[in-house]
């Protein structure tokens, strides 16, 4: 799998609407899914990020990342559908579904 990139907008508008319960740092730039399944933000920390949660919506998708388990710094990013091509939007949602199914499989394997 090749790395995939999507353009990200700041979350100020969504935070004002009260859609998110926490106050993460706003981010604008590029989010990249690496072939190994890790995510990176550019500009941002050079370290790999873990996808904590995704909130898909018709007009945008919000992704919450954590840097490391010890620090628990959360970063929320919004990907706006009008800013992406249809194929990029579908690819993003395919990858989110793939990661969700893989994490469910890992939890199931650990509990057995």
Tab-separated table of N, CA and C in Angstrom:
chain	number	residue	atom	x	y	z
A	1	UNK	N	0.836	-1.178	0.000
A	1	UNK	CA	0.000	0.000	0.000
A	1	UNK	C	0.880	1.240	0.000
A	2	UNK	N	0.565	2.185	-0.822
A	2	UNK	CA	1.268	3.463	-0.844
A	2	UNK	C	0.715	4.362	0.243
A	3	UNK	N	1.523	5.354	0.650
A	3	UNK	CA	1.001	6.310	1.630
A	3	UNK	C	-0.048	7.186	0.948
A	4	UNK	N	-1.053	7.591	1.723
A	4	UNK	CA	-2.149	8.403	1.206
A	4	UNK	C	-2.178	9.709	1.979
A	5	UNK	N	-2.540	10.805	1.297
A	5	UNK	CA	-2.555	12.121	1.935
A	5	UNK	C	-3.895	12.812	1.719
A	6	UNK	N	-4.298	13.591	2.747
A	6	UNK	CA	-5.512	14.391	2.672
A	6	UNK	C	-5.241	15.753	3.284
A	7	UNK	N	-5.884	16.784	2.749
A	7	UNK	CA	-5.751	18.147	3.258
A	7	UNK	C	-6.661	18.344	4.468
A	8	UNK	N	-6.153	19.040	5.476
A	8	UNK	CA	-6.867	19.204	6.742
A	8	UNK	C	-7.117	20.680	7.003
A	9	UNK	N	-8.263	20.989	7.567
A	9	UNK	CA	-8.625	22.352	7.950
A	9	UNK	C	-8.693	22.452	9.469
A	10	UNK	N	-8.548	23.676	10.024
A	10	UNK	CA	-8.668	23.846	11.484
A	10	UNK	C	-10.084	23.534	11.970
A	11	UNK	N	-10.186	23.185	13.231
A	11	UNK	CA	-11.467	22.794	13.812
A	11	UNK	C	-12.189	23.912	14.540
A	12	UNK	N	-11.768	25.128	14.423
A	12	UNK	CA	-12.368	26.211	15.214
A	12	UNK	C	-13.880	26.283	15.044
A	13	UNK	N	-14.360	26.138	13.818
A	13	UNK	CA	-15.807	26.228	13.578
A	13	UNK	C	-16.559	25.117	14.295
A	14	UNK	N	-16.044	23.899	14.233
A	14	UNK	CA	-16.720	22.788	14.895
A	14	UNK	C	-16.682	22.943	16.407
A	15	UNK	N	-15.569	23.428	16.942
A	15	UNK	CA	-15.465	23.612	18.389
A	15	UNK	C	-16.469	24.652	18.863
A	16	UNK	N	-16.676	25.703	18.073
A	16	UNK	CA	-17.649	26.729	18.451
A	16	UNK	C	-19.065	26.159	18.485
A	17	UNK	N	-19.333	25.202	17.643
A	17	UNK	CA	-20.662	24.600	17.629
A	17	UNK	C	-20.869	23.645	18.799
A	18	UNK	N	-19.808	23.353	19.536
A	18	UNK	CA	-19.915	22.462	20.685
A	18	UNK	C	-20.030	21.001	20.302
A	19	UNK	N	-19.576	20.646	19.100
A	19	UNK	CA	-19.674	19.266	18.660
A	19	UNK	C	-18.614	18.380	19.295
A	20	UNK	N	-17.555	18.981	19.798
A	20	UNK	CA	-16.488	18.203	20.413
A	20	UNK	C	-16.411	18.562	21.890
A	21	UNK	N	-16.344	17.565	22.733
A	21	UNK	CA	-16.364	17.806	24.163
A	21	UNK	C	-15.055	18.305	24.737
A	22	UNK	N	-13.943	18.058	24.098
A	22	UNK	CA	-12.648	18.473	24.626
A	22	UNK	C	-12.123	19.656	23.840
A	23	UNK	N	-11.005	20.175	24.259
A	23	UNK	CA	-10.387	21.305	23.567
A	23	UNK	C	-9.018	20.887	23.023
A	24	UNK	N	-8.994	20.136	21.945
A	24	UNK	CA	-7.712	19.758	21.354
A	24	UNK	C	-7.092	20.929	20.618
A	25	UNK	N	-5.826	20.780	20.296
A	25	UNK	CA	-5.149	21.826	19.530
A	25	UNK	C	-5.679	21.827	18.102
A	26	UNK	N	-6.023	23.002	17.550
A	26	UNK	CA	-6.451	23.040	16.151
A	26	UNK	C	-5.270	22.750	15.234
A	27	UNK	N	-5.538	22.167	14.102
A	27	UNK	CA	-4.482	21.777	13.173
A	27	UNK	C	-4.924	22.084	11.755
A	28	UNK	N	-3.984	22.533	10.937
A	28	UNK	CA	-4.215	22.705	9.502
A	28	UNK	C	-2.962	22.234	8.786
A	29	UNK	N	-3.113	21.456	7.752
A	29	UNK	CA	-1.965	20.944	7.012
A	29	UNK	C	-2.351	19.712	6.216
A	30	UNK	N	-1.496	18.703	6.273
A	30	UNK	CA	-1.701	17.456	5.537
A	30	UNK	C	-1.656	16.297	6.522
A	31	UNK	N	-2.622	15.400	6.423
A	31	UNK	CA	-2.590	14.166	7.204
A	31	UNK	C	-2.245	13.038	6.234
A	32	UNK	N	-1.293	12.193	6.649
A	32	UNK	CA	-0.803	11.118	5.787
A	32	UNK	C	-0.952	9.784	6.496
A	33	UNK	N	-1.500	8.812	5.803
A	33	UNK	CA	-1.552	7.441	6.298
A	33	UNK	C	-0.394	6.698	5.663
A	34	UNK	N	0.532	6.238	6.490
A	34	UNK	CA	1.720	5.532	6.020
A	34	UNK	C	1.376	4.076	5.685
A	35	UNK	N	2.198	3.412	4.891
A	35	UNK	CA	1.941	2.006	4.556
A	35	UNK	C	1.888	1.086	5.778
A	36	UNK	N	2.582	1.469	6.860
A	36	UNK	CA	2.571	0.630	8.064
A	36	UNK	C	1.335	0.852	8.934
A	37	UNK	N	0.412	1.732	8.516
A	37	UNK	CA	-0.810	1.977	9.264
A	37	UNK	C	-0.729	3.125	10.245
A	38	UNK	N	0.442	3.743	10.371
A	38	UNK	CA	0.594	4.902	11.251
A	38	UNK	C	0.210	6.166	10.490
A	39	UNK	N	-0.192	7.177	11.233
A	39	UNK	CA	-0.590	8.457	10.659
A	39	UNK	C	0.451	9.501	10.997
A	40	UNK	N	0.616	10.494	10.137
A	40	UNK	CA	1.530	11.613	10.385
A	40	UNK	C	0.843	12.909	9.970
A	41	UNK	N	1.190	13.974	10.695
A	41	UNK	CA	0.666	15.299	10.385
A	41	UNK	C	1.803	16.177	9.908
A	42	UNK	N	1.563	16.950	8.857
A	42	UNK	CA	2.578	17.853	8.336
A	42	UNK	C	1.947	19.227	8.141
A	43	UNK	N	2.361	20.265	8.807
A	43	UNK	CA	3.420	20.266	9.813
A	43	UNK	C	2.893	19.671	11.112
A	44	UNK	N	3.775	19.126	11.876
A	44	UNK	CA	3.365	18.520	13.134
A	44	UNK	C	4.498	17.739	13.742
A	45	UNK	N	4.182	16.971	14.778
A	45	UNK	CA	5.221	16.169	15.415
A	45	UNK	C	5.749	15.134	14.427
A	46	UNK	N	7.017	14.859	14.493
A	46	UNK	CA	7.620	13.904	13.573
A	46	UNK	C	7.273	12.467	13.895
A	47	UNK	N	6.695	12.249	15.052
A	47	UNK	CA	6.401	10.886	15.480
A	47	UNK	C	5.118	10.356	14.841
A	48	UNK	N	5.015	9.051	14.837
A	48	UNK	CA	3.815	8.410	14.316
A	48	UNK	C	2.663	8.622	15.295
A	49	UNK	N	1.469	8.756	14.755
A	49	UNK	CA	0.285	8.980	15.579
A	49	UNK	C	-0.655	7.793	15.479
A	50	UNK	N	-1.428	7.593	16.531
A	50	UNK	CA	-2.443	6.544	16.543
A	50	UNK	C	-3.810	7.186	16.364
A	51	UNK	N	-4.614	6.590	15.526
A	51	UNK	CA	-5.980	7.064	15.351
A	51	UNK	C	-6.796	6.580	16.541
A	52	UNK	N	-7.299	7.519	17.332
A	52	UNK	CA	-8.095	7.187	18.513
A	52	UNK	C	-9.569	7.029	18.158
A	53	UNK	N	-10.063	7.928	17.316
A	53	UNK	CA	-11.489	7.930	17.006
A	53	UNK	C	-11.740	8.696	15.715
A	54	UNK	N	-12.804	8.334	15.030
A	54	UNK	CA	-13.229	9.050	13.823
A	54	UNK	C	-14.719	9.341	13.935
A	55	UNK	N	-15.097	10.571	13.554
A	55	UNK	CA	-16.498	10.974	13.518
A	55	UNK	C	-16.847	11.306	12.073
A	56	UNK	N	-17.325	10.338	11.300
A	56	UNK	CA	-17.698	10.637	9.916
A	56	UNK	C	-19.030	11.379	9.861
A	57	UNK	N	-19.137	12.248	8.899
A	57	UNK	CA	-20.348	13.038	8.687
A	57	UNK	C	-20.477	13.248	7.182
A	58	UNK	N	-21.592	13.728	6.741
A	58	UNK	CA	-21.771	13.937	5.308
A	58	UNK	C	-20.865	14.997	4.721
A	59	UNK	N	-20.640	16.085	5.456
A	59	UNK	CA	-19.874	17.213	4.922
A	59	UNK	C	-18.426	17.232	5.386
A	60	UNK	N	-18.117	16.558	6.465
A	60	UNK	CA	-16.753	16.530	6.987
A	60	UNK	C	-16.543	15.257	7.792
A	61	UNK	N	-15.308	14.955	8.101
A	61	UNK	CA	-14.946	13.861	8.992
A	61	UNK	C	-13.918	14.397	9.971
A	62	UNK	N	-14.137	14.142	11.241
A	62	UNK	CA	-13.197	14.558	12.279
A	62	UNK	C	-12.419	13.332	12.728
A	63	UNK	N	-11.102	13.469	12.795
A	63	UNK	CA	-10.224	12.399	13.261
A	63	UNK	C	-9.522	12.857	14.527
A	64	UNK	N	-9.456	11.990	15.522
A	64	UNK	CA	-8.722	12.289	16.756
A	64	UNK	C	-7.515	11.356	16.825
A	65	UNK	N	-6.346	11.976	16.982
A	65	UNK	CA	-5.092	11.239	17.076
A	65	UNK	C	-4.473	11.447	18.443
A	66	UNK	N	-3.704	10.450	18.897
A	66	UNK	CA	-2.882	10.622	20.098
A	66	UNK	C	-1.445	10.329	19.701
A	67	UNK	N	-0.527	11.100	20.286
A	67	UNK	CA	0.893	10.946	19.945
A	67	UNK	C	1.442	9.666	20.568
A	68	UNK	N	1.512	9.628	21.875
A	68	UNK	CA	1.988	8.430	22.569
A	68	UNK	C	1.057	8.151	23.732
A	69	UNK	N	1.036	6.921	24.182
A	69	UNK	CA	0.148	6.551	25.282
A	69	UNK	C	0.523	7.272	26.570
A	70	UNK	N	1.808	7.558	26.757
A	70	UNK	CA	2.255	8.196	27.998
A	70	UNK	C	1.811	9.658	28.075
A	71	UNK	N	1.946	10.394	26.979
A	71	UNK	CA	1.628	11.824	26.998
A	71	UNK	C	0.138	12.093	26.830
A	72	UNK	N	-0.536	11.288	26.027
A	72	UNK	CA	-1.954	11.448	25.745
A	72	UNK	C	-2.309	12.832	25.203
A	73	UNK	N	-1.414	13.417	24.412
A	73	UNK	CA	-1.742	14.673	23.729
A	73	UNK	C	-2.685	14.339	22.584
A	74	UNK	N	-3.837	14.968	22.589
A	74	UNK	CA	-4.825	14.710	21.548
A	74	UNK	C	-4.779	15.804	20.496
A	75	UNK	N	-4.917	15.398	19.272
A	75	UNK	CA	-5.004	16.332	18.153
A	75	UNK	C	-6.227	15.935	17.342
A	76	UNK	N	-7.149	16.872	17.151
A	76	UNK	CA	-8.319	16.644	16.311
A	76	UNK	C	-8.125	17.372	14.995
A	77	UNK	N	-8.480	16.714	13.910
A	77	UNK	CA	-8.387	17.327	12.590
A	77	UNK	C	-9.717	17.124	11.866
A	78	UNK	N	-10.058	18.072	11.016
A	78	UNK	CA	-11.288	17.976	10.223
A	78	UNK	C	-10.918	17.912	8.755
A	79	UNK	N	-11.480	16.946	8.065
A	79	UNK	CA	-11.317	16.830	6.623
A	79	UNK	C	-12.663	17.172	6.011
A	80	UNK	N	-12.682	18.236	5.216
A	80	UNK	CA	-13.917	18.742	4.632
A	80	UNK	C	-14.134	18.116	3.258
A	81	UNK	N	-15.313	17.576	3.039
A	81	UNK	CA	-15.613	16.906	1.777
A	81	UNK	C	-15.441	17.804	0.552
A	82	UNK	N	-15.884	19.067	0.573
A	82	UNK	CA	-15.707	19.905	-0.625
A	82	UNK	C	-14.238	20.156	-0.979
A	83	UNK	N	-13.334	20.005	-0.009
A	83	UNK	CA	-11.914	20.251	-0.266
A	83	UNK	C	-11.225	19.033	-0.877
A	84	UNK	N	-11.908	17.897	-0.932
A	84	UNK	CA	-11.318	16.661	-1.445
A	84	UNK	C	-12.067	16.203	-2.691
A	85	UNK	N	-11.366	15.470	-3.527
A	85	UNK	CA	-12.034	14.862	-4.677
A	85	UNK	C	-12.906	13.707	-4.174
A	86	UNK	N	-13.847	13.272	-4.995
A	86	UNK	CA	-14.709	12.154	-4.600
A	86	UNK	C	-13.900	10.897	-4.320
A	87	UNK	N	-12.890	10.636	-5.145
A	87	UNK	CA	-12.076	9.434	-4.933
A	87	UNK	C	-11.252	9.541	-3.652
A	88	UNK	N	-10.747	10.734	-3.325
A	88	UNK	CA	-9.986	10.914	-2.078
A	88	UNK	C	-10.900	10.741	-0.868
A	89	UNK	N	-12.121	11.250	-0.950
A	89	UNK	CA	-13.084	11.114	0.144
A	89	UNK	C	-13.422	9.637	0.381
A	90	UNK	N	-13.669	8.901	-0.708
A	90	UNK	CA	-13.969	7.471	-0.583
A	90	UNK	C	-12.772	6.707	-0.049
A	91	UNK	N	-11.566	7.047	-0.510
A	91	UNK	CA	-10.355	6.370	-0.032
A	91	UNK	C	-10.161	6.595	1.466
A	92	UNK	N	-10.417	7.808	1.926
A	92	UNK	CA	-10.306	8.100	3.355
A	92	UNK	C	-11.249	7.208	4.152
A	93	UNK	N	-12.494	7.131	3.744
A	93	UNK	CA	-13.469	6.342	4.491
A	93	UNK	C	-13.196	4.844	4.395
A	94	UNK	N	-12.654	4.388	3.279
A	94	UNK	CA	-12.242	2.983	3.181
A	94	UNK	C	-11.137	2.684	4.183
A	95	UNK	N	-10.147	3.584	4.275
A	95	UNK	CA	-9.033	3.367	5.202
A	95	UNK	C	-9.495	3.436	6.656
A	96	UNK	N	-10.420	4.331	6.965
A	96	UNK	CA	-10.956	4.403	8.328
A	96	UNK	C	-11.692	3.116	8.685
A	97	UNK	N	-12.488	2.590	7.762
A	97	UNK	CA	-13.199	1.335	8.008
A	97	UNK	C	-12.212	0.184	8.161
A	98	UNK	N	-11.166	0.188	7.359
A	98	UNK	CA	-10.144	-0.858	7.439
A	98	UNK	C	-9.454	-0.831	8.793
A	99	UNK	N	-9.055	0.361	9.250
A	99	UNK	CA	-8.377	0.456	10.542
A	99	UNK	C	-9.307	0.068	11.682
A	100	UNK	N	-10.576	0.431	11.580
A	100	UNK	CA	-11.536	0.064	12.629
A	100	UNK	C	-11.696	-1.448	12.696
A	101	UNK	N	-11.769	-2.111	11.549
A	101	UNK	CA	-11.927	-3.565	11.558
A	101	UNK	C	-10.671	-4.254	12.062
A	102	UNK	N	-9.502	-3.709	11.735
A	102	UNK	CA	-8.261	-4.310	12.227
A	102	UNK	C	-8.131	-4.150	13.731
A	103	UNK	N	-8.530	-3.008	14.281
A	103	UNK	CA	-8.429	-2.819	15.725
A	103	UNK	C	-9.427	-3.714	16.447
A	104	UNK	N	-10.610	-3.934	15.869
A	104	UNK	CA	-11.584	-4.844	16.472
A	104	UNK	C	-11.048	-6.266	16.473
A	105	UNK	N	-10.372	-6.643	15.410
A	105	UNK	CA	-9.799	-7.979	15.318
A	105	UNK	C	-8.711	-8.161	16.370
A	106	UNK	N	-7.898	-7.121	16.595
A	106	UNK	CA	-6.832	-7.208	17.595
A	106	UNK	C	-7.419	-7.354	18.992
A	107	UNK	N	-8.484	-6.641	19.294
A	107	UNK	CA	-9.127	-6.752	20.605
A	107	UNK	C	-9.698	-8.146	20.779
A	108	UNK	N	-10.335	-8.675	19.753
A	108	UNK	CA	-10.918	-10.007	19.829
A	108	UNK	C	-9.838	-11.056	20.046
A	109	UNK	N	-8.717	-10.947	19.354
A	109	UNK	CA	-7.638	-11.921	19.511
A	109	UNK	C	-7.055	-11.867	20.915
A	110	UNK	N	-6.919	-10.658	21.485
A	110	UNK	CA	-6.338	-10.533	22.816
A	110	UNK	C	-7.244	-11.115	23.885
A	111	UNK	N	-8.544	-11.037	23.700
A	111	UNK	CA	-9.466	-11.506	24.726
A	111	UNK	C	-9.688	-13.004	24.669
A	112	UNK	N	-9.297	-13.658	23.603
A	112	UNK	CA	-9.509	-15.106	23.496
A	112	UNK	C	-8.396	-15.876	24.151
